[in-house]
Short mmCIF file of C-alpha atoms and ligand atoms in Angstrom, two decimals:
data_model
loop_
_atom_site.label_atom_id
_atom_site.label_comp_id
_atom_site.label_asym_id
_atom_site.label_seq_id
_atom_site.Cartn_x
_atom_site.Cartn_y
_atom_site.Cartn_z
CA UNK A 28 0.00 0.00 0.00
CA UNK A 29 1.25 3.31 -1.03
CA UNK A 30 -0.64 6.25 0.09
CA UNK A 31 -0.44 8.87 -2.20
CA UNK A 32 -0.67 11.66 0.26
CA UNK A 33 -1.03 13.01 3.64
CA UNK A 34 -2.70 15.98 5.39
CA UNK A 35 -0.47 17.31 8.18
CA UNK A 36 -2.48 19.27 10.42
CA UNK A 37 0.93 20.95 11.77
CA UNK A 38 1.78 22.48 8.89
CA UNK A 39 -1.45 23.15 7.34
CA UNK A 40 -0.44 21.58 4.03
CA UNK A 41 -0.74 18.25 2.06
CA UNK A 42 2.40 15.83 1.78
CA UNK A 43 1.45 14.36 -1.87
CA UNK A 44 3.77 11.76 -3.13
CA UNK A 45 4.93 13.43 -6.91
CA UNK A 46 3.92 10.22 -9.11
CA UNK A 47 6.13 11.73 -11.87
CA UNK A 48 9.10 10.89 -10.49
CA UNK A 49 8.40 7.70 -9.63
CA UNK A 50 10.13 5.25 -9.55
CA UNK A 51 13.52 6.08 -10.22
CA UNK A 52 12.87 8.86 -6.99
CA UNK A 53 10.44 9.15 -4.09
CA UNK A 54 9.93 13.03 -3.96
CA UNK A 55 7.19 14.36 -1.67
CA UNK A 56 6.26 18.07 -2.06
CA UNK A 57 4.61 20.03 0.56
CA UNK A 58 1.18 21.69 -1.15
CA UNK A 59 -0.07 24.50 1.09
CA UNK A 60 -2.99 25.83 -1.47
CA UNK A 61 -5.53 24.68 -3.17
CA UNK A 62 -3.49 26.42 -6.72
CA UNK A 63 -0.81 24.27 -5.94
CA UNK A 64 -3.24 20.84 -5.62
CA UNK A 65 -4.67 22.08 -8.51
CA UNK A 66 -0.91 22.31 -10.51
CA UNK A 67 -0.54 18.56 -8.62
CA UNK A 68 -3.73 17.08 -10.49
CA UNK A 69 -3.10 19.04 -13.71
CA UNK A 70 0.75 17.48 -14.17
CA UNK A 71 -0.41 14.27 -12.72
CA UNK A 72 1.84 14.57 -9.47
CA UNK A 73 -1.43 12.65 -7.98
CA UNK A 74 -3.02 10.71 -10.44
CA UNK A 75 -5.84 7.68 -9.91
CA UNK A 76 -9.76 8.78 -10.50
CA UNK A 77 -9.84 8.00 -6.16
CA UNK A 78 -6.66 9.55 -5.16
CA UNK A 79 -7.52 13.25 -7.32
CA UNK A 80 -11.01 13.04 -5.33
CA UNK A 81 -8.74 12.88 -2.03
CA UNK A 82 -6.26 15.63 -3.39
CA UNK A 83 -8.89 17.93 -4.63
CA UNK A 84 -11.11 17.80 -0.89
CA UNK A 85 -8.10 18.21 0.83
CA UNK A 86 -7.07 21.05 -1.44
CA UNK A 87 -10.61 22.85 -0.37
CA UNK A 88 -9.50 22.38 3.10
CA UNK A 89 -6.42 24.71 2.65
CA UNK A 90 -8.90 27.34 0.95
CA UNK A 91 -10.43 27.63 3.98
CA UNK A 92 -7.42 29.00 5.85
CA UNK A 93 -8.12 32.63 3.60
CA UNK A 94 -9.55 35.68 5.45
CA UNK A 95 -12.70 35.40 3.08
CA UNK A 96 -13.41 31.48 3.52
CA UNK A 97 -16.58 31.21 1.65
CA UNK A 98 -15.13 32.65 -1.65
CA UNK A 99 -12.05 31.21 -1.10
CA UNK A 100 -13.80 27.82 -0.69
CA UNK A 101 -16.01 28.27 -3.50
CA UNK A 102 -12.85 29.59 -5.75
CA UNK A 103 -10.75 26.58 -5.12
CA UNK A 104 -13.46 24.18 -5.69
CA UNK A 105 -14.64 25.69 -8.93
CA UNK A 106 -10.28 25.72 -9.83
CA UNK A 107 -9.87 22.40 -8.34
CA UNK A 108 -13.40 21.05 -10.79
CA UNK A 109 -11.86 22.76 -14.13
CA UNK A 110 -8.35 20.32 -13.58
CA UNK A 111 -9.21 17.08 -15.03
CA UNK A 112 -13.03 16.36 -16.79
CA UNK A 113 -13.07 12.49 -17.10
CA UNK A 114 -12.66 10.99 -13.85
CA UNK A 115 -15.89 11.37 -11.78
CA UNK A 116 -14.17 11.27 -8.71
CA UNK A 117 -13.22 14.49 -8.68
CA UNK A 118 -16.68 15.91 -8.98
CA UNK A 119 -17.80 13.55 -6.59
CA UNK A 120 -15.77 14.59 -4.14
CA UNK A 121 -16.10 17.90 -4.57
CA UNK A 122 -19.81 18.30 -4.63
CA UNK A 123 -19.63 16.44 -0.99
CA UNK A 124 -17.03 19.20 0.01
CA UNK A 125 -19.43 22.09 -1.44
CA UNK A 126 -22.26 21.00 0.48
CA UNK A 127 -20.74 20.90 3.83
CA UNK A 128 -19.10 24.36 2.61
CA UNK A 129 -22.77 25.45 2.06
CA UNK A 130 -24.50 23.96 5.52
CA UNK A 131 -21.46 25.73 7.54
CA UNK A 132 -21.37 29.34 5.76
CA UNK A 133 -22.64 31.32 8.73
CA UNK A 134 -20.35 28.81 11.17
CA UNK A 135 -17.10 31.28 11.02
CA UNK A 136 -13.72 30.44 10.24
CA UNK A 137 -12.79 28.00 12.51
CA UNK A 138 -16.18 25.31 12.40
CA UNK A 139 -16.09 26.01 8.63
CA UNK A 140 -12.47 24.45 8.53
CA UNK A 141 -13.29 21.48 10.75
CA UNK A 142 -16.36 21.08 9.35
CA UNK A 143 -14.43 20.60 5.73
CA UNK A 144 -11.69 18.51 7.61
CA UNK A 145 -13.92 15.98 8.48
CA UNK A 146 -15.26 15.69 5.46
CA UNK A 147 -12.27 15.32 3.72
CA UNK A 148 -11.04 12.83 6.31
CA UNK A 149 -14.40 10.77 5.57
CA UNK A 150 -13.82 10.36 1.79
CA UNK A 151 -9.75 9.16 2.34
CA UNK A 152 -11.05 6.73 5.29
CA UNK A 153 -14.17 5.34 2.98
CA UNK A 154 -11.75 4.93 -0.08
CA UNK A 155 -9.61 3.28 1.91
CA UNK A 156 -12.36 0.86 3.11
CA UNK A 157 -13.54 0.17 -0.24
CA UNK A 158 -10.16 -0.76 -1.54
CA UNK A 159 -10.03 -3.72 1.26
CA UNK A 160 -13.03 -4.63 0.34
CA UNK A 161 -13.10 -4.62 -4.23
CA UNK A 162 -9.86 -6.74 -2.90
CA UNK A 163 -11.63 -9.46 -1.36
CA UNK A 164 -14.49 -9.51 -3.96
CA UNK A 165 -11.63 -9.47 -6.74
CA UNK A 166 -10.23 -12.73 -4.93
CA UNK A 167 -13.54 -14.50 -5.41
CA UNK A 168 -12.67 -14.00 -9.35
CA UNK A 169 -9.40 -15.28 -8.89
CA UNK A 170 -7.85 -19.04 -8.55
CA UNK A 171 -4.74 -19.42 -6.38
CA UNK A 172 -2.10 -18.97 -8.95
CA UNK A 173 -3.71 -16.68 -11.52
CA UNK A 174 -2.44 -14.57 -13.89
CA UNK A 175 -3.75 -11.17 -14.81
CA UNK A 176 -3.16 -8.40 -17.43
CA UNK A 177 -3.53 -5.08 -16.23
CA UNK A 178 -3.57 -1.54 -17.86
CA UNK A 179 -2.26 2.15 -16.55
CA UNK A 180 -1.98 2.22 -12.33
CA UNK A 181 -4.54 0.85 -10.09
CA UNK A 182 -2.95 0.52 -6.93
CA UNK A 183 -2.35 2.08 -3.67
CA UNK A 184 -0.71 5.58 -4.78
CA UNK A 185 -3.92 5.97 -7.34
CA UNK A 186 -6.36 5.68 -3.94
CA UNK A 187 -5.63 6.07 -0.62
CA UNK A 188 -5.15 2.02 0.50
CA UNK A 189 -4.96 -0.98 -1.73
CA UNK A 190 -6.41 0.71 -5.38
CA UNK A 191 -8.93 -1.22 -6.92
CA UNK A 192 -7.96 -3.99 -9.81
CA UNK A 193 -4.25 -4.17 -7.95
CA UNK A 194 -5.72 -4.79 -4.40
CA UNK A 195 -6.61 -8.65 -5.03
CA UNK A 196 -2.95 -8.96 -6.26
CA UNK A 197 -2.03 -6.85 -3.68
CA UNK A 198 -3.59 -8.95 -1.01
CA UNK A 199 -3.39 -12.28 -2.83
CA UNK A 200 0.40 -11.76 -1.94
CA UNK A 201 0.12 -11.54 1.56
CA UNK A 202 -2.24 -14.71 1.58
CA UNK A 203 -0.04 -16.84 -0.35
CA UNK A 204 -2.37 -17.12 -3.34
CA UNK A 205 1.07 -17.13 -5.81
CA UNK A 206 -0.82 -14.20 -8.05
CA UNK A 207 1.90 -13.22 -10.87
CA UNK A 208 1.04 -10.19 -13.42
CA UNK A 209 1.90 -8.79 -17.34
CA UNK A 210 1.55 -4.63 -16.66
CA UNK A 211 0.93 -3.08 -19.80
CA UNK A 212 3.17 -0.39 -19.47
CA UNK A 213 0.79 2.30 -20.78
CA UNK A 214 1.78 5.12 -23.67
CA UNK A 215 2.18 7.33 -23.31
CA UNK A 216 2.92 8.31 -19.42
CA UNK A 217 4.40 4.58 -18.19
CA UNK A 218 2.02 4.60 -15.58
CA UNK A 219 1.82 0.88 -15.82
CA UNK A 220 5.69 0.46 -15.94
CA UNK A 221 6.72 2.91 -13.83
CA UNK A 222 4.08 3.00 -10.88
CA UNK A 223 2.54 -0.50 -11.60
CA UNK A 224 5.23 -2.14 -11.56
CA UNK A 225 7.47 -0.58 -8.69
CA UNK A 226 4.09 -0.87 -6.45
CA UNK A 227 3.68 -4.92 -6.98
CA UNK A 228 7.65 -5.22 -6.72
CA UNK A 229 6.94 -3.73 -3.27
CA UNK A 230 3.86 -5.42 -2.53
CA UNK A 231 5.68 -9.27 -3.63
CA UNK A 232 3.81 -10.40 -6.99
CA UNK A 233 5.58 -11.61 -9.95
CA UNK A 234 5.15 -9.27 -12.46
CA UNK A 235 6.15 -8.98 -15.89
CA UNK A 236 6.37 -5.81 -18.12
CA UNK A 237 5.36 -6.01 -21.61
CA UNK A 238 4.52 -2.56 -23.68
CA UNK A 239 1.11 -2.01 -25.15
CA UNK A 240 1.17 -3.82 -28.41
CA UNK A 241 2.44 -7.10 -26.81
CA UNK A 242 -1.01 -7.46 -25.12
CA UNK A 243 -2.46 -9.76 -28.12
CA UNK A 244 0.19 -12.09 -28.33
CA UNK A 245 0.76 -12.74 -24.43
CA UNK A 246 -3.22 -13.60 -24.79
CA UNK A 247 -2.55 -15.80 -27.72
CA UNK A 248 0.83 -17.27 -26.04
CA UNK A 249 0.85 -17.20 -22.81
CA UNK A 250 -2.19 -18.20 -19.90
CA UNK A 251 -3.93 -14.87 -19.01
CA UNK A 252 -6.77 -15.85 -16.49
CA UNK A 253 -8.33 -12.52 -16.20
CA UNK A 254 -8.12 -9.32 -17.16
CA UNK A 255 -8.33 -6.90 -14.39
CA UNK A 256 -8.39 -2.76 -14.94
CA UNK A 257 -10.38 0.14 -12.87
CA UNK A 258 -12.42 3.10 -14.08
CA UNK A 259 -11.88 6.52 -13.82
CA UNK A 260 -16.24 6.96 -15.02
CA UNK A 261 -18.81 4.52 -15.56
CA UNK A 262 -21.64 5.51 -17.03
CA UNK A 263 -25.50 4.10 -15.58
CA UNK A 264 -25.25 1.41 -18.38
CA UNK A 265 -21.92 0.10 -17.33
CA UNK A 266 -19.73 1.28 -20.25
CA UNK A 267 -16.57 2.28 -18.71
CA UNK A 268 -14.15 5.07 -19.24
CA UNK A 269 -10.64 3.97 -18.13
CA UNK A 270 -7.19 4.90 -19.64
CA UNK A 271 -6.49 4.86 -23.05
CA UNK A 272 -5.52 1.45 -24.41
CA UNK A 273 -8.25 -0.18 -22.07
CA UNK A 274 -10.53 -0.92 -24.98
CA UNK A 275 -8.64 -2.53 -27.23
CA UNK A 276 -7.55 -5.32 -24.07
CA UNK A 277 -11.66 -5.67 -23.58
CA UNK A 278 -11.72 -6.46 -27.62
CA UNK A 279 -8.94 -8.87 -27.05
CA UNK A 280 -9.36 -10.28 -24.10
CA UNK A 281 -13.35 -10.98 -26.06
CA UNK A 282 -11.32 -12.97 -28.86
CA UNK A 283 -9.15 -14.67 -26.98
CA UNK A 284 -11.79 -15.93 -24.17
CA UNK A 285 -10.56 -13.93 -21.02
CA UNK A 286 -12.67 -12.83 -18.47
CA UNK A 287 -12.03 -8.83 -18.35
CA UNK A 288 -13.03 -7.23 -15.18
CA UNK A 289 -13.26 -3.68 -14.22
CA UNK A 290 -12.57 -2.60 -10.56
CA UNK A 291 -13.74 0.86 -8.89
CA UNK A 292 -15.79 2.29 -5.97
CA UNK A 293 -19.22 3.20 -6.36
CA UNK A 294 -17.89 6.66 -6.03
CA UNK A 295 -16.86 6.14 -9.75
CA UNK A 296 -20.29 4.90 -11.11
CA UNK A 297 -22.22 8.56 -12.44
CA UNK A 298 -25.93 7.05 -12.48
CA UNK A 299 -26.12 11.11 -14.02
CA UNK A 300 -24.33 9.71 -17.01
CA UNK A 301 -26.39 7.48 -19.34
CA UNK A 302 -24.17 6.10 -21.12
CA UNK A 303 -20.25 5.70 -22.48
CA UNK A 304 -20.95 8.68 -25.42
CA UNK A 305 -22.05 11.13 -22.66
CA UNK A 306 -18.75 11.27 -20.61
CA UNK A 307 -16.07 13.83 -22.12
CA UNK A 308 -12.63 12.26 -22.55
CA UNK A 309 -9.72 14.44 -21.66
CA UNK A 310 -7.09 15.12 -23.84
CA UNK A 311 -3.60 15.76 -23.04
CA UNK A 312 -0.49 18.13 -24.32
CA UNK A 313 0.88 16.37 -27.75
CA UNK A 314 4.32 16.92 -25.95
CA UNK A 315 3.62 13.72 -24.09
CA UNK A 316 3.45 11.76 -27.69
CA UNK A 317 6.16 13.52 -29.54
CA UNK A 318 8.39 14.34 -26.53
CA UNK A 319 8.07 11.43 -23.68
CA UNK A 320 10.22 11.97 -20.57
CA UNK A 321 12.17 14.86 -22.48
CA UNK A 322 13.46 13.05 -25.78
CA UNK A 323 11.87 14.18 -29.17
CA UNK A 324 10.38 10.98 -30.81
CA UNK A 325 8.76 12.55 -33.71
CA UNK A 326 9.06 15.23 -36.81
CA UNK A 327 8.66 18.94 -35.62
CA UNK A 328 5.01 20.18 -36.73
CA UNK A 329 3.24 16.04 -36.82
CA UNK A 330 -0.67 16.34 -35.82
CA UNK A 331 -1.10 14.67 -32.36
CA UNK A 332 -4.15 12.60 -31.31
CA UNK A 333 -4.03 12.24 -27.65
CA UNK A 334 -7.05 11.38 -25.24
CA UNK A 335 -5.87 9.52 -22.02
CA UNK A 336 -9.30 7.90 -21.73
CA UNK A 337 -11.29 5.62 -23.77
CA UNK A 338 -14.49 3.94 -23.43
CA UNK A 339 -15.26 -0.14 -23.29
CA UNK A 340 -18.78 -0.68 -23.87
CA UNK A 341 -20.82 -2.27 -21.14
CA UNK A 342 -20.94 -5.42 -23.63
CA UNK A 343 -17.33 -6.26 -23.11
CA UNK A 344 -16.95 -6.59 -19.55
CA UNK A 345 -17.51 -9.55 -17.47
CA UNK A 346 -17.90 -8.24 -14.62
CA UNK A 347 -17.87 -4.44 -12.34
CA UNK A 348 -15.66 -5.24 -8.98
CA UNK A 349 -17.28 -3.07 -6.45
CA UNK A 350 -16.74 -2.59 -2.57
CA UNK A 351 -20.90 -3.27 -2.46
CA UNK A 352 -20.17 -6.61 -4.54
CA UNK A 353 -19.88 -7.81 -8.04
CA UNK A 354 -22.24 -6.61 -10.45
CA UNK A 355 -22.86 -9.01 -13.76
CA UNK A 356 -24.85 -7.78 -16.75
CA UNK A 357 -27.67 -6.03 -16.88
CA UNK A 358 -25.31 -3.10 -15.56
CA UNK A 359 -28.58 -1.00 -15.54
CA UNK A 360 -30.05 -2.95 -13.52
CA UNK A 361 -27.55 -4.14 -11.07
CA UNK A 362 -25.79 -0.66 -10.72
CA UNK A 363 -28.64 0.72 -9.87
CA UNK A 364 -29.97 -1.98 -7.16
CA UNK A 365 -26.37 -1.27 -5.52
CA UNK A 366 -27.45 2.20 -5.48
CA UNK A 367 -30.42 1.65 -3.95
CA UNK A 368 -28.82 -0.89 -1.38
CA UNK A 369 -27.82 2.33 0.29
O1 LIG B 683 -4.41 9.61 -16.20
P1 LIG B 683 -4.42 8.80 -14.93
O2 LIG B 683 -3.08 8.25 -14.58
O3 LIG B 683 -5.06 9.55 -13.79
O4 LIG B 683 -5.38 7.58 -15.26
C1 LIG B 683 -5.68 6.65 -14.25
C2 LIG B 683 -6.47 5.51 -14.73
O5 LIG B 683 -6.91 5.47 -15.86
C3 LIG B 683 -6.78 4.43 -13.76
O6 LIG B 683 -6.91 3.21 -14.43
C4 LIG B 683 -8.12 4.74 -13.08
O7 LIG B 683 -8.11 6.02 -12.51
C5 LIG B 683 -8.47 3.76 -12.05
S1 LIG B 683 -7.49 4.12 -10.58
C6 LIG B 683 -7.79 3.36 -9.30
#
């Protein structure tokens, strides 16, 4: 487990973990406003559709330090909003911070600020709880021995405790269970290779790196068991908005006969989203295609095409991993009876 940050009520400021270093260094910056979680998310410092939630209600926490807290609040969490669209998260979280913002406007300073503490507090502490918990439910999918293809970073540093399609690896290591891994390593940011991988190094599973366009033939030539990936957005139908490069693995993993599971909270399900078409797909700086990790790979002036998200229709997936249980097709149905279950 590799909690991506920590709010240090001595200082006043975030610890955050900067993911972009990782792993060659372990660099953790100090973040003392809510412009400076805001840079964080932007650059991908913190990174994970759970852990930006986190970051971003801990960022309207140190708004609330201004001498004008209620604008200040409402400024950083209309900044904090306009960082990253894709990853619900985010919204999530901050619409929970906004309404205890709202219910403690005539509180003053000081029960406005513990009022948003908590809150904040509550959302790292439930994440965490969920992550246990799509673990053990993702172990139920899983024989002792497995092996699993995964896509971009699911683990601890993209939550706040075990991720979500890592933690049965995760904890299938510390039972014994003999889980080993490919990580795809993700194009164009390396999450998979360079966070992935370093975090199940740590955590004991046998993993093996492959890049992106090795997928189909490891799943022609080698046992894959499952596919396992997380969500950053699924819509009310169950299509599922994860990182770019998730898709094709669901059309694979469909020819070659692999189960492909998705992993996330219910805090990534928007029942306000109908379906896959509706959810806007971020994308990114062409720099990160045509200059990755500071080296030019392609011609001065080339058109870039670069979303970081794509969406795997509801059809494609075996099965959603959530902390309330697994839901199996009809998504509509069964997302919504987990909503319902309270
Ligand atoms: O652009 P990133 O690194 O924030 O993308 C992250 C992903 O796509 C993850 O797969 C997703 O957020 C699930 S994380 C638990």
């Amino acid at each position: 487990m590799t909690p991506p940050l920590e709010y240090r009520p001595a200082t006043g400021c975030i610890a955050l973990l900067d993911q972009t270093q990782l792993p060659a260094r372990e660099v953790w910056l100090d973040l003392c406003t809510p412009e400076e979680v805001a840079e964080a998310i932007c650059h991908l410092r913190v990174r994970g559709a759970p852990a930006i939630g986190i970051a971003a209600a801990y960022g309207v926490v140190l708004a609330s330090d201004a001498e004008q807290p209620d604008e200040a609040v409402e400024g950083a969490i209309g900044l904090l909003e306009s960082t990253r669209p894709t990853a619900v998260n985010l919204s999530w979280a901050l619409a929970r911070m906004r309404s205890v913002a709202e219910k403690h406007k005539a509180s003053g300073c000081e029960l406005l600020r513990a009022a948003l503490l908590e809150e904040a507090r509550a959302i790292e502490a439930e994440d965490r709880a969920a992550g246990l918990r799509l673990g053990r439910y993702g172990l139920e999918l899983l024989k002792p021995g497995s092996t699993v293809l995964t896509h971009c970073h699911t683990g601890g540093a993209a939550t706040s405790g075990y991720g979500t399609a890592l933690a049965p690896l995760i904890l299938g290591a510390q039972r014994g269970l003999k889980f080993s891994a490919f990580v795809d390593e993700t194009r164009p940011l390396l999450q998979g290779s360079r966070i992935t991988a370093w975090e199940l190094a740590r955590a004991g599973v046998k993993a093996t790196l492959i890049t992106d366009s090795m997928a189909a033939h490891v799943m022609r030539t080698r046992r894959i068991d499952a596919v396992m990936v997380g969500a950053d957005r699924i819509a009310a139908n169950g299509d599922v908005a994860n990182k770019i490069g998730t898709y094709a693995l669901a059309v694979l993993a469909r020819t070659h006969g692999v189960a492909f599971y998705v992993s996330a909270p219910v805090s990534t399900v928007d029942f306000a989203t109908p379906t896959g078409a509706d959810i806007i797909i971020e994308e990114r700086a062409p720099e990160e295609v045509t200059h990755g990790f500071g080296r030019q790979t392609a011609p001065d002036g080339i058109d870039v095409y670069n979303p970081a998200f794509d969406i795997t229709p509801a059809d494609y997936v075996t099965a959603i991993i959530t902390e309330k249980g697994i839901v199996r097709p009809s998504y509509l149905t069964g997302l919504r009876a987990l909503r319902e279950s309270g």
